[in-house]
Amino acid sequence: MAVVKPLYKKGEEFDISHYRPISLLPIFAKTMYSRLSQHLQANIILVPEQYACRKGMSTEDAAFKLTDGVLKSLSQKLYDGGIFCDLSKAFDSVNHEILLTMLHFYGIQGKTIDWFRSYLTKRKQKVEIKDPIQLIIYFLSGEYRSTESPKSPF
C-alpha cells in the first residue's frame, strides 16, 4: 500500500488544489519502475520529446527545446504555433486494460506483466494528513473511491 502525503505548493492553504500528492511507494514498486524505465530506454520505445519521468531530462529541458525552436523560427521569419494541453491529471484517467495491453505490446510479458496487473488491480493508497483523519483509497481503472472524506483540506 502506498502512503500519500500532501505537499503544500503555494496559494491558499485551505484550497486542496494547492497541494501536490507525494506517493511513498514500497521499495519493490520503485524497483519495478526502475526496471521498466531501463527497458523503455534500452529498446528506444520512448520518443525524444518525452521529457517526464526520464533520468537526466526535466521540464527545463522541454522548455529550453520549445524556446529554442520558437527563436529559430522567428530568426528565419517563419510562423510558429503551439497547442498546449494540461495533462496534470491524465494518469488518473488511464484505462488499466489499455495500459497493460500497451506494456505487453512493448515486450513486458510473463511474471512482469502479471505483477503490473496485480499492482493496478484493487490497489490501495493511504493518505496521511496532519489531522488524525486517515483515508484509504481504492483505485479502479484510474478512478478512486475513498472510505471516508475529510472535513477540512488538511
XYZ file of C-alpha atoms in Angstrom:
154
model
C 0.000 0.000 0.000
C 1.385 3.390 -0.984
C 1.363 6.195 1.562
C 0.388 9.563 0.082
C 1.301 12.800 1.812
C 0.066 16.165 0.555
C 2.900 18.640 -0.059
C 1.898 22.320 0.023
C 2.948 24.240 -3.114
C 1.679 27.844 -2.835
C -1.504 29.890 -2.596
C -4.433 29.432 -0.194
C -3.598 26.766 2.359
C -7.241 25.631 2.555
C -7.522 25.057 -1.209
C -6.785 21.394 -1.885
C -5.611 22.206 -5.444
C -2.561 23.965 -3.945
C -1.184 20.670 -2.665
C 0.809 18.105 -4.608
C 0.434 14.448 -3.648
C 3.720 12.741 -2.830
C 3.391 8.980 -3.039
C 5.752 6.976 -0.846
C 5.901 3.647 -2.655
C 7.148 0.349 -1.312
C 10.720 -0.465 -2.422
C 9.511 -3.276 -4.704
C 7.334 -0.833 -6.706
C 10.297 1.547 -7.060
C 12.450 -1.333 -8.316
C 9.819 -2.316 -10.901
C 9.529 1.306 -12.055
C 13.302 1.482 -12.446
C 13.387 -1.772 -14.458
C 10.530 -0.587 -16.681
C 12.361 2.705 -17.313
C 15.516 0.811 -18.279
C 13.523 -1.431 -20.640
C 11.828 1.541 -22.335
C 15.117 3.374 -22.827
C 17.185 0.331 -23.848
C 14.638 -0.591 -26.531
C 14.212 3.018 -27.712
C 10.456 2.925 -27.059
C 10.103 6.497 -25.797
C 10.191 9.331 -28.318
C 12.872 12.019 -27.851
C 10.127 14.534 -26.958
C 9.208 12.512 -23.841
C 10.721 14.535 -21.002
C 8.656 13.489 -17.973
C 9.802 10.582 -15.802
C 13.107 10.155 -17.611
C 16.504 10.214 -15.976
C 18.525 13.259 -16.972
C 15.560 15.055 -18.562
C 13.378 17.705 -16.987
C 10.692 20.266 -17.669
C 13.510 22.799 -18.010
C 14.906 20.750 -20.913
C 11.461 20.712 -22.561
C 11.062 24.479 -22.054
C 14.530 25.103 -23.497
C 13.801 22.994 -26.597
C 10.484 24.793 -27.136
C 12.018 28.247 -26.679
C 14.955 27.356 -28.936
C 12.601 26.168 -31.692
C 10.445 29.301 -31.492
C 13.503 31.592 -31.564
C 14.941 29.757 -34.587
C 11.625 30.156 -36.419
C 11.444 33.849 -35.552
C 15.017 34.455 -36.707
C 14.108 32.882 -40.071
C 10.908 34.980 -40.221
C 8.776 31.824 -40.137
C 5.456 31.387 -38.418
C 5.380 29.203 -35.352
C 2.426 27.921 -33.380
C 1.705 25.689 -30.464
C -1.081 23.800 -28.802
C -0.762 23.354 -25.060
C -2.761 20.856 -23.034
C -2.900 20.484 -19.269
C -2.161 16.807 -18.710
C -1.607 17.116 -14.963
C -4.456 14.704 -14.197
C -4.004 12.485 -17.255
C -2.782 9.407 -15.397
C -5.875 9.438 -13.180
C -7.997 8.583 -16.223
C -5.787 5.907 -17.815
C -7.681 2.707 -18.607
C -5.653 -0.031 -16.931
C -6.535 -2.715 -19.512
C -5.284 -0.499 -22.349
C -2.127 0.274 -20.341
C -1.491 -3.444 -19.757
C -2.084 -4.158 -23.463
C 0.464 -1.495 -24.410
C 3.013 -2.821 -21.907
C 2.593 -6.302 -23.413
C 2.973 -4.858 -26.935
C 6.286 -3.268 -25.878
C 7.690 -6.521 -24.533
C 6.578 -6.611 -20.906
C 5.382 -10.200 -20.509
C 5.236 -13.212 -18.192
C 5.573 -12.648 -14.461
C 6.369 -8.979 -15.014
C 3.054 -8.203 -16.742
C 1.305 -10.298 -14.072
C 2.905 -8.091 -11.405
C 1.718 -4.915 -13.168
C -1.800 -6.377 -13.464
C -1.786 -7.199 -9.750
C -0.390 -3.756 -8.873
C -3.115 -1.968 -10.858
C -5.963 -4.149 -9.602
C -7.634 -3.172 -6.351
C -4.613 -1.155 -5.320
C -4.839 0.986 -2.206
C -3.304 4.210 -1.044
C -3.292 5.535 2.480
C -3.411 9.320 2.735
C -1.625 10.742 5.757
C -2.503 14.273 6.762
C -1.920 16.443 9.843
C -5.327 15.784 11.402
C -5.952 12.303 12.789
C -8.028 11.508 9.705
C -6.842 8.642 7.529
C -8.199 7.848 4.113
C -7.846 4.500 2.435
C -8.397 4.952 -1.276
C -9.166 2.088 -3.631
C -8.279 2.637 -7.285
C -10.273 1.081 -10.108
C -9.197 1.861 -13.695
C -7.624 5.138 -12.704
C -10.638 6.343 -10.706
C -10.614 6.380 -6.945
C -13.136 5.571 -4.263
C -12.400 6.646 -0.709
C -13.502 5.065 2.547
C -14.253 8.445 4.115
C -13.764 12.089 3.274
C -12.045 14.695 5.398
C -13.917 17.624 6.887
C -11.061 20.053 6.161
C -8.373 20.113 3.472
C -5.554 19.295 5.940
